[in-house]
Structures are given as C-alpha cells and as structure tokens.
Coordinates of C-alpha atoms (C1' of nucleotides) in Angstrom, one line a residue:
Chain A
M104 CA 0.0 0.0 0.0
S105 CA 1.2 3.5 -0.7
D106 CA 1.9 5.8 2.0
K107 CA 0.3 8.8 0.4
P108 CA -2.7 10.0 2.4
P109 CA -5.8 8.1 1.2
V110 CA -8.9 9.6 -0.2
V111 CA -12.0 7.7 0.6
R112 CA -15.7 8.5 0.4
I113 CA -19.2 7.5 1.6
A114 CA -21.7 7.7 -1.1
P115 CA -25.2 7.3 0.3
S116 CA -28.2 7.6 -2.0
P117 CA -30.9 9.9 -0.5
T118 CA -33.8 7.5 -1.0
G119 CA -35.1 7.0 2.6
D120 CA -34.3 7.3 6.2
P121 CA -30.6 7.5 7.3
H122 CA -29.5 3.9 7.6
V123 CA -27.3 2.2 10.2
G124 CA -25.5 0.5 7.4
T125 CA -24.5 3.9 5.9
A126 CA -23.2 4.9 9.3
Y127 CA -21.3 1.7 9.7
I128 CA -19.5 2.0 6.4
A129 CA -19.0 5.7 6.9
L130 CA -17.4 5.1 10.2
F131 CA -14.9 2.7 8.7
N132 CA -14.0 5.0 5.8
Y133 CA -13.7 7.9 8.2
A134 CA -11.3 6.0 10.5
F135 CA -9.3 4.7 7.6
A136 CA -8.8 8.3 6.2
K137 CA -8.3 10.2 9.5
Q138 CA -5.8 7.8 10.8
R139 CA -3.5 8.4 7.9
G140 CA -4.2 12.1 7.5
G141 CA -6.3 11.4 4.4
T142 CA -9.5 12.9 3.1
F143 CA -13.1 11.7 3.7
I144 CA -15.6 12.7 1.1
L145 CA -19.3 12.6 1.3
R146 CA -21.0 12.3 -2.0
I147 CA -24.6 12.2 -2.7
E148 CA -25.6 9.5 -5.2
D149 CA -28.9 10.9 -6.3
T150 CA -29.0 9.6 -9.9
D151 CA -32.4 7.9 -9.2
Q152 CA -34.6 10.8 -10.0
V153 CA -37.7 9.1 -8.9
R154 CA -36.7 8.1 -5.5
S155 CA -34.1 10.7 -4.4
T156 CA -35.3 13.5 -2.2
R157 CA -33.5 16.5 -0.6
Q158 CA -35.3 15.7 2.7
S159 CA -33.6 12.3 2.8
E160 CA -30.2 13.9 2.0
D161 CA -30.6 16.4 4.8
A162 CA -31.5 13.6 7.2
I163 CA -28.5 11.5 6.3
L164 CA -26.1 14.4 6.7
D165 CA -27.8 15.3 10.0
A166 CA -27.6 11.7 11.3
L167 CA -23.9 11.4 10.4
R168 CA -23.1 14.7 12.1
W169 CA -25.0 13.5 15.1
L170 CA -22.6 10.5 15.3
G171 CA -19.6 12.9 15.0
I172 CA -18.6 11.5 11.7
Q173 CA -17.4 14.6 9.9
W174 CA -16.5 14.7 6.2
D175 CA -13.9 17.0 4.7
Q176 CA -15.7 17.5 1.5
G177 CA -19.4 17.3 0.8
P178 CA -22.4 18.9 -0.7
D179 CA -22.7 21.4 2.2
T180 CA -19.0 22.1 2.8
G181 CA -18.0 22.1 -0.8
G182 CA -14.4 21.3 -1.9
P183 CA -12.0 21.1 -4.8
A184 CA -13.7 18.2 -6.5
G185 CA -17.3 19.4 -6.3
P186 CA -20.1 19.5 -6.9
Y187 CA -20.7 16.6 -4.5
R188 CA -24.2 15.8 -5.6
Q189 CA -24.4 13.6 -8.7
S190 CA -27.4 15.3 -10.0
E191 CA -25.3 18.4 -10.4
R192 CA -22.6 16.6 -12.3
L193 CA -24.7 15.6 -15.4
P194 CA -22.6 17.4 -18.0
I195 CA -19.5 15.5 -16.6
Y196 CA -21.1 12.1 -17.1
R197 CA -22.3 13.0 -20.6
E198 CA -18.9 14.0 -21.6
H199 CA -17.5 10.8 -20.3
V200 CA -20.1 8.7 -21.9
Q201 CA -19.3 10.4 -25.2
T202 CA -15.6 9.4 -24.8
L203 CA -16.6 5.9 -24.4
L204 CA -18.9 6.1 -27.4
D205 CA -16.2 7.7 -29.5
T206 CA -13.7 5.0 -28.6
D207 CA -16.3 2.3 -29.3
K208 CA -16.2 1.1 -25.7
A209 CA -19.9 1.7 -25.4
Y210 CA -22.9 1.7 -27.6
W211 CA -26.5 2.9 -27.9
C212 CA -29.3 0.5 -27.2
T213 CA -33.1 0.9 -27.8
C214 CA -34.2 -2.5 -26.4
T215 CA -37.5 -2.2 -24.5
A216 CA -38.1 -3.2 -21.0
E217 CA -40.5 -5.9 -22.3
R218 CA -37.8 -7.4 -24.6
L219 CA -35.3 -7.3 -21.7
D220 CA -37.8 -9.1 -19.5
G221 CA -38.3 -11.8 -22.0
V222 CA -34.6 -12.3 -22.4
R223 CA -34.1 -12.5 -18.7
K224 CA -36.9 -15.1 -18.2
E225 CA -35.4 -17.2 -21.0
Q226 CA -32.0 -17.1 -19.5
M227 CA -33.4 -18.1 -16.0
A228 CA -35.3 -20.9 -17.6
R229 CA -32.1 -22.1 -19.3
K230 CA -30.4 -21.7 -15.9
E231 CA -28.0 -19.2 -17.0
N232 CA -26.8 -16.1 -15.2
S233 CA -29.1 -13.4 -16.6
G234 CA -27.8 -10.4 -18.4
Y235 CA -28.3 -8.3 -21.5
D236 CA -28.0 -10.5 -24.6
G237 CA -26.2 -7.9 -26.7
H238 CA -28.9 -7.4 -29.2
C239 CA -28.0 -3.8 -29.9
R240 CA -24.3 -4.4 -29.6
F241 CA -24.3 -5.9 -33.1
R242 CA -26.7 -3.7 -34.8
D243 CA -25.6 -0.8 -36.9
Q244 CA -25.3 2.2 -34.6
A245 CA -26.6 4.5 -37.3
T246 CA -29.9 2.5 -37.4
V247 CA -30.1 2.6 -33.6
K248 CA -29.6 6.3 -33.5
A249 CA -32.2 6.8 -36.2
E250 CA -34.7 5.0 -34.1
M251 CA -33.9 7.3 -31.3
A252 CA -34.3 10.4 -33.5
A253 CA -37.7 9.1 -34.4
G254 CA -38.6 9.1 -30.6
T255 CA -37.6 5.7 -29.3
P256 CA -35.9 6.1 -25.9
G257 CA -32.4 4.8 -25.8
V258 CA -29.6 4.0 -23.3
V259 CA -25.9 3.6 -23.5
R260 CA -24.3 0.4 -22.6
L261 CA -20.8 -0.7 -21.9
R262 CA -19.2 -2.9 -24.5
V263 CA -17.8 -5.6 -22.2
P264 CA -14.9 -7.3 -23.8
R265 CA -15.8 -10.9 -24.4
G266 CA -13.9 -14.1 -25.0
S267 CA -14.4 -16.7 -27.7
G268 CA -16.4 -19.2 -25.5
D269 CA -18.9 -16.5 -24.6
P270 CA -22.3 -16.8 -26.1
K271 CA -22.7 -13.1 -26.0
A272 CA -19.5 -12.4 -27.8
G273 CA -20.8 -12.4 -31.4
A274 CA -18.5 -10.9 -33.9
D275 CA -16.1 -9.2 -31.5
A276 CA -14.9 -12.1 -29.5
S277 CA -11.2 -12.0 -28.8
S278 CA -9.5 -15.3 -29.1
D279 CA -9.1 -16.2 -25.4
A280 CA -11.4 -15.9 -22.4
V281 CA -11.3 -12.4 -21.0
V282 CA -10.8 -12.5 -17.3
V283 CA -11.1 -9.7 -14.7
V284 CA -9.1 -10.1 -11.6
I285 CA -10.4 -8.3 -8.5
N286 CA -7.8 -7.8 -5.8
D287 CA -9.9 -7.1 -2.7
L288 CA -7.8 -5.9 0.2
L289 CA -9.6 -8.3 2.6
R290 CA -9.8 -11.4 0.3
K291 CA -7.9 -13.6 -2.0
P292 CA -7.9 -12.4 -5.7
V293 CA -11.1 -13.2 -7.4
E294 CA -11.0 -14.1 -11.1
I295 CA -14.1 -13.5 -13.1
N296 CA -14.7 -14.4 -16.7
T297 CA -16.4 -11.4 -18.5
R298 CA -19.0 -14.0 -19.7
E299 CA -20.5 -13.3 -16.3
V300 CA -20.5 -9.6 -16.7
D301 CA -23.4 -7.7 -18.2
D302 CA -23.3 -5.1 -20.8
Q303 CA -24.3 -2.7 -18.2
V304 CA -26.4 0.4 -18.8
L305 CA -24.2 3.5 -18.3
L306 CA -26.6 6.3 -19.3
K307 CA -30.3 5.9 -18.6
S308 CA -32.9 7.0 -21.1
D309 CA -33.6 10.0 -18.9
G310 CA -30.2 11.3 -19.4
F311 CA -29.0 10.4 -16.0
P312 CA -26.0 8.1 -15.4
T313 CA -26.4 4.8 -13.6
Y314 CA -24.7 4.2 -10.3
H315 CA -21.9 2.3 -12.0
L316 CA -20.9 5.0 -14.4
A317 CA -21.3 7.9 -12.0
N318 CA -19.5 6.1 -9.3
V319 CA -16.5 5.3 -11.4
V320 CA -16.2 8.7 -12.9
D321 CA -16.6 10.4 -9.6
D322 CA -14.2 8.3 -7.7
H323 CA -11.7 8.9 -10.4
L324 CA -12.3 12.6 -10.6
M325 CA -12.3 13.0 -6.9
G326 CA -9.0 11.2 -6.6
V327 CA -10.5 8.4 -4.4
T328 CA -7.7 5.9 -3.6
H329 CA -9.6 3.3 -1.6
V330 CA -13.1 2.1 -1.9
L331 CA -14.4 0.6 1.3
R332 CA -18.0 -0.4 0.7
G333 CA -20.5 -3.1 1.5
E334 CA -20.0 -6.6 0.4
E335 CA -23.1 -6.3 -1.7
W336 CA -21.0 -4.5 -4.3
I337 CA -18.5 -7.3 -4.8
S338 CA -20.3 -8.8 -7.8
S339 CA -20.5 -5.5 -9.6
T340 CA -16.9 -4.7 -9.1
P341 CA -15.8 -6.4 -12.4
K342 CA -18.1 -3.9 -14.2
H343 CA -16.3 -1.1 -12.4
V344 CA -12.9 -2.4 -13.1
L345 CA -13.8 -2.8 -16.8
L346 CA -15.0 0.8 -16.8
Y347 CA -11.8 2.1 -15.3
Q348 CA -10.0 0.2 -18.0
S349 CA -12.2 1.5 -20.7
F350 CA -11.3 5.0 -19.6
G351 CA -7.7 4.1 -19.4
W352 CA -7.7 5.0 -15.7
Q353 CA -6.2 3.1 -12.8
H354 CA -8.8 1.9 -10.4
P355 CA -8.6 2.5 -6.7
E356 CA -8.1 -0.3 -4.1
F357 CA -11.3 -2.2 -3.1
A358 CA -12.1 -3.5 0.3
H359 CA -15.6 -5.0 0.7
L360 CA -16.8 -4.9 4.2
P361 CA -19.2 -7.6 5.6
L362 CA -22.8 -6.7 5.7
L363 CA -24.7 -6.0 8.9
R364 CA -27.3 -8.8 9.4
N365 CA -30.7 -9.5 10.9
Q366 CA -31.1 -12.2 13.5
D367 CA -31.7 -14.7 10.7
K368 CA -28.5 -13.6 9.0
S369 CA -30.1 -11.9 6.0
K370 CA -28.9 -8.4 5.2
V371 CA -30.1 -6.0 7.8
S372 CA -33.5 -4.6 6.9
K373 CA -36.2 -2.4 8.3
R374 CA -38.7 -5.3 8.1
K375 CA -36.8 -7.1 10.7
N376 CA -34.9 -4.5 12.7
P377 CA -34.9 -0.9 13.5
V378 CA -32.4 0.5 11.0
S379 CA -33.1 4.1 10.9
L380 CA -30.6 6.2 12.7
N381 CA -33.5 8.5 13.6
W382 CA -35.1 5.7 15.4
F383 CA -32.1 5.1 17.6
R384 CA -31.7 8.8 18.2
E385 CA -35.3 9.3 19.2
A386 CA -35.3 6.2 21.4
G387 CA -32.5 7.7 23.4
Y388 CA -29.4 6.0 22.3
L389 CA -26.3 8.0 22.7
P390 CA -24.3 8.9 19.6
D391 CA -20.9 7.7 21.2
A392 CA -22.6 4.4 22.3
M393 CA -23.9 4.0 18.7
V394 CA -20.4 4.7 17.3
N395 CA -18.9 2.3 19.8
F396 CA -21.3 -0.4 18.8
L397 CA -20.9 0.0 15.1
G398 CA -17.2 0.0 15.5
M399 CA -17.4 -3.5 17.1
M400 CA -19.2 -4.9 14.1
A401 CA -16.6 -6.9 12.2
F402 CA -13.8 -5.2 14.0
T403 CA -12.0 -5.7 17.3
F404 CA -9.2 -3.9 19.0
E405 CA -5.9 -5.7 19.3
D406 CA -6.0 -5.2 23.1
G407 CA -9.5 -6.5 23.3
R408 CA -11.2 -3.4 24.7
E409 CA -14.8 -3.1 24.0
I410 CA -15.4 0.4 25.2
F411 CA -13.9 3.0 23.0
S412 CA -14.5 6.4 21.6
L413 CA -14.5 7.6 18.0
D414 CA -11.0 8.9 18.4
D415 CA -9.8 5.6 19.9
F416 CA -11.4 3.9 16.9
V417 CA -9.7 6.2 14.5
Q418 CA -6.4 5.6 16.1
H419 CA -6.5 1.8 16.2
F420 CA -8.6 0.9 13.2
T421 CA -6.9 -1.4 10.7
L422 CA -8.2 -3.5 7.8
D423 CA -6.1 -6.4 9.1
R424 CA -8.5 -6.8 12.1
I425 CA -11.8 -7.0 10.2
S426 CA -13.4 -10.4 10.3
L427 CA -15.5 -11.4 7.3
G428 CA -18.4 -13.2 8.8
G429 CA -21.4 -11.0 8.6
P430 CA -22.2 -9.6 12.0
V431 CA -25.6 -9.8 13.4
F432 CA -26.8 -6.4 14.5
D433 CA -27.6 -7.3 18.1
L434 CA -29.8 -4.8 19.9
K435 CA -29.2 -6.5 23.2
K436 CA -25.6 -5.6 23.2
L437 CA -26.2 -2.1 22.0
L438 CA -28.6 -1.6 24.9
W439 CA -26.0 -2.7 27.4
L440 CA -23.4 -0.4 25.9
N441 CA -25.9 2.5 26.0
G442 CA -26.5 1.8 29.6
R443 CA -22.8 1.9 30.3
Y444 CA -22.4 5.1 28.5
L445 CA -25.4 6.6 30.4
R446 CA -24.0 5.8 33.8
E447 CA -20.3 6.0 33.2
K448 CA -19.8 8.6 30.6
R449 CA -22.3 11.1 31.6
S450 CA -22.6 13.2 34.7
D451 CA -25.9 13.5 36.5
H452 CA -26.2 17.0 35.1
E453 CA -25.7 15.8 31.6
L454 CA -28.2 13.1 32.2
V455 CA -30.7 15.7 33.1
Q456 CA -29.9 17.5 29.9
H457 CA -30.2 14.3 28.0
L458 CA -33.6 13.5 29.4
K459 CA -34.9 17.0 28.8
A460 CA -33.6 17.0 25.3
Q461 CA -34.9 13.6 24.7
L462 CA -38.3 13.5 26.3
F463 CA -39.3 16.8 27.7
T464 CA -38.4 19.5 25.3
D465 CA -40.7 22.5 25.5
D466 CA -41.7 22.0 22.0
Y467 CA -42.8 18.4 22.5
L468 CA -44.5 19.1 25.8
L469 CA -46.4 22.0 24.1
Q470 CA -47.7 19.6 21.4
V471 CA -48.7 17.0 24.0
V472 CA -50.5 19.6 26.1
K473 CA -52.3 20.9 23.1
V474 CA -53.9 17.6 22.4
C475 CA -54.6 16.5 26.0
K476 CA -55.4 19.6 28.0
E477 CA -59.2 19.1 27.9
R478 CA -58.7 15.6 29.4
F479 CA -57.0 16.3 32.7
E480 CA -57.8 18.3 35.7
K481 CA -54.6 18.4 37.7
S482 CA -51.0 17.8 36.6
E483 CA -50.8 14.5 38.3
D484 CA -53.6 13.1 36.1
F485 CA -51.5 14.1 33.1
L486 CA -48.9 11.3 33.4
A487 CA -51.5 8.7 34.2
Y488 CA -53.5 9.8 31.2
A489 CA -50.8 10.1 28.6
P490 CA -47.7 8.0 29.6
W491 CA -47.5 6.6 26.2
F492 CA -46.3 9.9 24.9
F493 CA -43.1 9.4 26.8
T494 CA -42.4 5.7 26.7
G495 CA -40.7 3.5 24.1
S496 CA -43.2 0.8 23.9
V497 CA -46.7 0.2 25.1
D498 CA -48.5 -2.8 26.2
A499 CA -51.8 -3.6 24.6
P500 CA -53.7 -6.9 25.0
A501 CA -53.2 -8.8 21.7
T502 CA -56.8 -9.4 21.4
E503 CA -57.5 -5.7 21.1
L504 CA -55.3 -5.6 18.1
L505 CA -57.7 -7.7 16.0
I506 CA -59.6 -5.5 13.7
K507 CA -63.3 -5.7 13.9
G508 CA -64.7 -8.4 11.6
K509 CA -61.3 -9.6 10.6
T510 CA -59.4 -12.8 11.4
R511 CA -56.0 -12.7 13.0
K512 CA -54.3 -13.2 9.7
E513 CA -56.4 -10.5 8.0
S514 CA -55.7 -8.1 10.8
M515 CA -52.0 -8.7 10.6
A516 CA -52.1 -8.0 6.9
L517 CA -53.8 -4.8 7.5
W518 CA -51.2 -3.7 10.0
E519 CA -48.5 -4.6 7.5
V520 CA -50.2 -2.3 5.1
L521 CA -50.2 0.5 7.6
V522 CA -46.5 -0.1 8.5
D523 CA -45.6 0.1 4.9
K524 CA -47.5 3.4 4.6
V525 CA -45.8 4.8 7.6
D526 CA -42.4 3.6 6.3
N527 CA -42.9 5.6 3.2
A528 CA -44.4 8.7 4.9
F529 CA -41.6 11.2 4.9
D530 CA -44.0 14.0 5.6
W531 CA -45.4 13.6 9.1
R532 CA -47.3 16.8 9.5
F533 CA -50.9 16.6 10.6
D534 CA -52.5 16.8 7.2
A535 CA -50.3 14.0 5.8
V536 CA -50.9 11.7 8.9
D537 CA -54.6 12.3 8.6
A538 CA -54.6 11.6 4.9
L539 CA -52.5 8.5 5.5
L540 CA -55.0 7.1 8.0
K541 CA -57.9 7.9 5.7
S542 CA -56.2 6.1 2.8
W543 CA -55.4 3.2 4.9
C544 CA -59.1 2.8 5.8
E545 CA -60.3 3.4 2.3
D546 CA -57.8 1.1 0.6
S547 CA -58.7 -1.7 2.9
G548 CA -62.5 -1.1 2.9
M549 CA -62.6 -0.3 6.6
T550 CA -64.5 2.6 8.3
P551 CA -62.5 4.7 10.7
K552 CA -64.9 3.4 13.3
E553 CA -63.8 -0.2 12.8
A554 CA -60.1 0.7 12.4
F555 CA -59.4 3.3 14.9
M556 CA -60.0 1.6 18.1
P557 CA -57.5 -1.2 17.4
L558 CA -55.2 1.5 16.0
R559 CA -55.5 3.3 19.3
W560 CA -54.7 0.3 21.2
I561 CA -51.7 -0.7 19.1
V562 CA -50.2 2.8 19.2
T563 CA -51.0 4.0 22.7
G564 CA -51.9 0.9 24.7
K565 CA -55.0 2.6 26.0
K566 CA -58.6 2.8 25.0
A567 CA -59.1 6.4 25.8
T568 CA -56.8 8.9 24.1
P569 CA -57.0 12.3 22.3
P570 CA -58.0 12.0 18.6
L571 CA -55.7 9.7 16.7
P572 CA -54.4 11.8 13.8
E573 CA -53.3 14.4 16.3
S574 CA -51.8 11.9 18.7
L575 CA -49.8 10.1 16.0
T576 CA -48.6 13.3 14.6
V577 CA -47.2 14.4 17.9
L578 CA -46.0 10.9 18.8
G579 CA -43.8 10.9 15.7
R580 CA -43.3 8.5 12.9
E581 CA -40.5 6.4 14.5
R582 CA -42.5 5.6 17.6
V583 CA -45.7 4.9 15.7
R584 CA -43.9 2.5 13.3
T585 CA -42.1 0.7 16.2
R586 CA -45.4 0.2 18.1
I587 CA -47.3 -1.2 15.2
R588 CA -44.4 -3.5 14.6
A589 CA -44.5 -4.6 18.2
G590 CA -48.2 -5.2 18.0
L591 CA -47.7 -7.3 15.0
E592 CA -45.3 -9.4 17.0
S593 CA -47.7 -10.0 19.8
L594 CA -50.5 -10.8 17.2
K595 CA -48.1 -13.4 15.8
K596 CA -48.0 -15.2 19.2
L597 CA -51.7 -15.0 19.7
P598 CA -53.2 -18.5 19.5
D599 CA -54.8 -18.8 16.1
P600 CA -58.5 -19.6 16.9
P601 CA -59.1 -16.9 19.6
A602 CA -62.6 -15.8 20.2
E603 CA -63.1 -14.7 16.7
T604 CA -66.5 -13.3 16.1
A605 CA -66.6 -12.7 12.5
T606 CA -65.5 -15.8 10.5
P607 CA -66.6 -19.2 11.5
P608 CA -63.4 -21.0 12.3
S609 CA -62.4 -24.5 11.0
K610 CA -60.2 -24.0 8.0
P611 CA -57.8 -21.0 7.4
E612 CA -60.0 -20.5 4.3
P613 CA -58.5 -20.3 0.8
K614 CA -56.8 -17.0 0.4
T615 CA -59.6 -14.5 0.2
S616 CA -58.6 -11.1 -0.8
A617 CA -57.6 -8.8 2.0
T618 CA -60.1 -6.3 0.8
P619 CA -63.5 -7.9 1.0
Q620 CA -67.0 -6.5 0.9
T621 CA -67.6 -2.9 0.1
Chain B
rG238 C1' -31.2 -21.3 -11.1
rU239 C1' -26.2 -19.0 -12.3
rU240 C1' -21.9 -16.4 -10.4
rC241 C1' -19.3 -14.8 -6.3
rC242 C1' -18.3 -14.3 -1.0
rC243 C1' -18.3 -16.3 3.9
rA244 C1' -18.1 -20.3 8.1
rU245 C1' -15.3 -20.6 16.4
rC246 C1' -20.4 -20.4 22.1
rG247 C1' -27.6 -18.1 21.0
rU248 C1' -25.0 -13.1 19.6
rC249 C1' -20.2 -9.8 18.8
rU250 C1' -15.6 -12.0 18.6
rA251 C1' -10.0 -13.6 20.3
rG252 C1' -7.3 -17.2 17.9
rA253 C1' -2.5 -16.2 11.9
rG254 C1' 0.5 -25.1 13.3
rG255 C1' 2.1 -26.6 19.4
rC256 C1' 0.8 -21.3 24.6
rC257 C1' -6.4 -23.9 23.1
rC258 C1' -9.7 -30.8 26.2
rA259 C1' -10.4 -22.9 22.7
rG260 C1' -10.1 -16.8 25.8
rG261 C1' -13.2 -12.2 26.5
rA262 C1' -17.9 -9.5 26.0
rC263 C1' -23.5 -9.5 25.5
rA264 C1' -27.6 -12.6 26.6
rU265 C1' -29.2 -16.7 30.0
rU266 C1' -29.0 -19.2 34.9
rG267 C1' -27.3 -19.3 40.1
rC268 C1' -25.0 -16.9 44.3
rC269 C1' -23.3 -12.4 46.9
rC270 C1' -24.3 -7.1 47.9
rU271 C1' -29.3 -5.0 49.1
rU272 C1' -35.9 -2.9 52.6
rU273 C1' -37.3 -3.4 46.7
rC274 C1' -35.7 -2.8 41.7
rA275 C1' -31.4 -1.7 39.3
rC276 C1' -26.1 -1.2 39.4
rG277 C1' -21.9 -3.9 40.9
rG278 C1' -19.1 -8.5 42.3
rC279 C1' -18.5 -13.9 41.8
rA280 C1' -19.7 -18.4 39.3
rA281 C1' -22.1 -21.6 35.8
rU282 C1' -24.1 -23.3 31.1
rG283 C1' -22.3 -22.8 26.2
rA284 C1' -18.7 -23.1 20.0
rC285 C1' -14.1 -24.8 16.3
rG286 C1' -20.6 -27.6 10.7
rG287 C1' -19.1 -32.7 8.3
rG288 C1' -15.5 -35.7 5.7
rG289 C1' -10.8 -36.3 3.6
rG290 C1' -5.8 -34.8 3.3
rU291 C1' -0.7 -32.1 4.7
rU292 C1' 2.1 -32.4 9.4
rC293 C1' 5.4 -35.4 14.8
rG294 C1' 1.2 -32.0 15.9
rA295 C1' -4.6 -28.3 12.9
rA296 C1' -9.7 -24.1 15.2
rU297 C1' -5.5 -22.4 12.4
rC298 C1' -2.8 -24.9 5.7
rC299 C1' -5.3 -27.7 1.2
rC300 C1' -9.6 -30.3 -1.1
rC301 C1' -14.7 -31.9 -1.2
rC302 C1' -19.5 -31.6 1.0
rU303 C1' -22.9 -29.0 3.8
rG304 C1' -24.8 -24.5 5.6
rG305 C1' -25.5 -19.2 5.4
rG306 C1' -25.2 -14.7 2.5
rA307 C1' -25.0 -11.4 -1.6
rA308 C1' -25.5 -10.2 -6.6
rC309 C1' -27.9 -11.2 -11.2
rG310 C1' -32.6 -3.7 -12.9
rC311 C1' -32.7 2.2 -17.5
rC312 C1' -32.1 1.0 -7.8
rA313 C1' -28.1 2.3 -5.5

RNA sequence: GUUCCCAUCGUCUAGAGGCCCAGGACAUUGCCCUUUCACGGCAAUGACGGGGGUUCGAAUCCCCCUGGGAACGCCA
C-alpha cells in the first residue's frame, strides 16, 4: 500500500431514512482516512430521479453529524472536486459517456423493457446467469440512432470485452477468455470471466447516469484511492474495473466490508430490525454508544477493549483486524453499551440535559399539552393519562389488536399495510398523517370506526386517548412505526383460533382477498 | 437457477500449526451485595458444521461436501 494520504468516500443515495448500514460504512471509511491524514468525502448519489429526495439527503447528513462522523468535502461544505451531488454533475457524465462512445467502448441500445424481461426469463429458464444478450451491440449504430431520432428512448451500454467461448460475444470475441481479476484488500484475488459480466447500462434514457458510471467517474475525478464499501458490491466490481480500463484509468483499491445482518443472517432490513438512525436517536441511544457499537461490528481492538471512543477507533482501526463473517446487529448488546455510557460517561447533570432534550423539550410538551389539555384536571392526572407519549413501547392486549370483523391473519395483513405506509411517509405533518390514516381505511375497505379503536390500542396501549391523527402526529413516525411492529409481533404469538366473532373457524380459508365487501 | 463471498459459544468475537480438552464481552442461569428494583461482584451453562488430506502436531494450511449470505434492474 502506498503511504500517500488516502482519499475515501461514503456515497449514500438519498432515498429514505438514514440507515445504520450507511453509518457503519461511513465510520470505517472515516477512520481509515483520518488515521493516515487522508480525506473523507461525502458524495450524494442521487441519480435515481424518482426516489431521491432532498429531505432524505438532509436527514442523512444530519444523522452522520450526530454521530460525529465529519466529512472533509461534501455537498454542504464544498471542496475542490465538487459538486458533490451527482445530479449536479450531469454534464460531466455525458462528456465521459461520449468518450466511451467515440472509442467504441460503449454503444447505444433501444431495447424495450419488455424485450429485456423476455430475455431475462429465457435465461433463467435455461439456468444461465441473466444479463443483456447484446442485441443492440451488434446492430448498426446508425440504425439505432435513427430509431432514437424518431422518438424511441435509448440507453448507452458498456461494450464488455468478451472471449471466444462467450455466447454473448458475437463478432467481436477475442480469441481467449477475458478474465477480470479483483484484488480485494480483505480477500484472495477473485477471477471473473467477462462472460458473467453484463453489458451494463451507463446512461439511462432520462439522461442520468447509472450508479456504475457515476460512481467510477466520480471516484476517479475526486481522486479516491480506496473504496471501502459493502460486500453487496462485490459482484459488480468487475463492471467497475472494466469501466476504469475503458477510460484508461487506474482503479482504486477495493475492500468490501461484511454486511450487517438481521437475527436470521439476512442483510439487515427495516422489516426485521430498526435500521433508521433517527429511530435510535429518538429512542434515546447516545451517539458515542452508537459509534462504539458500530465499531465492534466486524472489528476488534488488538488489546480486546470493547469500550472505545470515536478517536480511539480512528487511532486503532486497521483493515487487518476485520473479520469477514457478517455480524448480526444485536440490539441487546447495544442496549447494554448504551446503559454503560449513560451511567459511566455522563454526569448527573448531563443526564438531566439528555432527558430533557430527549423526552421533555418545551416543543414536545407543548404539542402534547395541546392535544390533551381538555382531558386532565390536575397535573398528576396528566402522566396517568398520557404516559405513552413518553415511553418507548406500550403494552396492549393482543386481542384488542384484532380489527373488527377480521381474522387474526387479516388483521396482521392490515397492520402490515399500515406499516408500509408509515415507512414511506416522509411527511409527518398533521395533514399528511390524517390523509395516511384515511387512505389506509379506504384502501382496505374499513370505516374509521372499525379501524381506529384497534389502532388506538396498538399505538397507545390505551382505550381512551386524544384523537388519533393528532396523537400520532405528535408521537412521531418512528414511535408509531415501532409500536405497530411490536403489536404485530404480539399478534403473531396470539393463538390462532381466539374468540373470533366474524369468521366461523375451521379451515384457514382459501386465500380470500384482503379487501373484502364494500 | 447462475456467479461470487463467507463459516469458532444463541450473539459480537480472540485465535495467523504446538501457549487452546479454545479466551473475552452481551444474553441466559445461580450466588453475593441490598428494605425493593437496578447497578456492581462472583460463578455456571455454552462453540471450532461434516469428511478427507498435509504435518510429529490443525480451530489455524489444502480439497470436497454441507450450511449461510449477496448479486444477477434504465435502484443504488
């Protein structure tokens, strides 16, 4: 390894809540750079026009700042290699695509999504690795461009060098197999025949680059020396290496870090785990405990210490001590750590500040008071009436979580639908929440009267509360989401034939649609 | 299905041929401290997936199997 200061980056795409996985990868990159006096870049990969939002971007930056992971260059701070938002670099990508086109390293393609689907299915049926079949690769480019001039949307694809044994090689096969070697800093060299590599789309028909193109161009232009990213990228690394080669550039070093996992070992996901940094923050986890915990995923200190600060981590981090088995994101241990930080790293005074900032801000109290003031007569009643505004979880009898007229399974499906809606609801102001609840009822053919009582139970654990839209708005999205999930879990454990009033029991009935009657 | 990656207690992991009949931490259980609950202390339970090699000697190296994961998009 060279001893020049490294340049690394974290490149989140702003398409949702700030994710623990992002923080984990960011932390390792940060430590890698800082330790050797290098540069840590934050680049926003917002080339998905449909899903990217500025709100998400802001939330991601904010969450990383909360953890104390500070970048040297980024969309907010600027820097010599900017702009740091890919949507603002479009001319750069077009220019580079043109270079590839000019040198015949890439080609235009007008294949439709339908055709591509068909090809993919056939390949799957033939038990092949699916990928573009190279249809347009062998067509006359002038013809393809004429189609586009006539209005057919087109994309640019990479002309992956192909060996003679490759069914996708056609006319331009070279005589020998073409093999790409990936030298991952954490693994043995991996050799991949380009037969396994797709003629990847580089420029989408909306004129935006794909991840692959933008990523390679930016990493090169920004002088990135080391790419530390999630293991999920390992199989597209050959594409990237090929792209660097097509441009005549030297590629950076790669190190693919093991993925955070759910209890069942699958890649960590919001379905099975809290993954939003906002959730942890709102639930009262301390940023330094969070960093400590993330730092012990896949990494250990040589001296075996388990309690360490961000600075400690920066000082002692080394790729040599990364273990490759995917670490399960174990909330129990995080909780223990947080407890230790709370009682060992905070003074009583700081704890008071923490609680105030966490649970009792003037702003929050004001909102709570607004929705409950008609409902209590002296201050002591208040906590008895509305404790659920301040607790993490609530305890509702599982039987109350069955929706009127629905079986246990149907109820669970309806809660799932709600969770999905909440997951996607980035706007959590009153009107949005109100609309969300209405659409939940309407989509599922329920009246608010049927739906709201169980909803009240699942979210508040009480049968008497202020109006729900107001309450949920104040309570906040993370808490609402968590409680519905928790309710779902307790429904899962409910014995199947409980006193169900609606459907006569016997068989689980043959898959009726979840949206019955009118 | 195809390609690739990975494989030590339930979980995070130590271990880079003898120091290991495998060490630490979380969780679990028990005991102690204590008016209670926590905290804290002590202790216990608990793992090298299987089979072949290599070697005087393997958790450590090699091969096969098995298991797990990821990727296969005009998403990143």
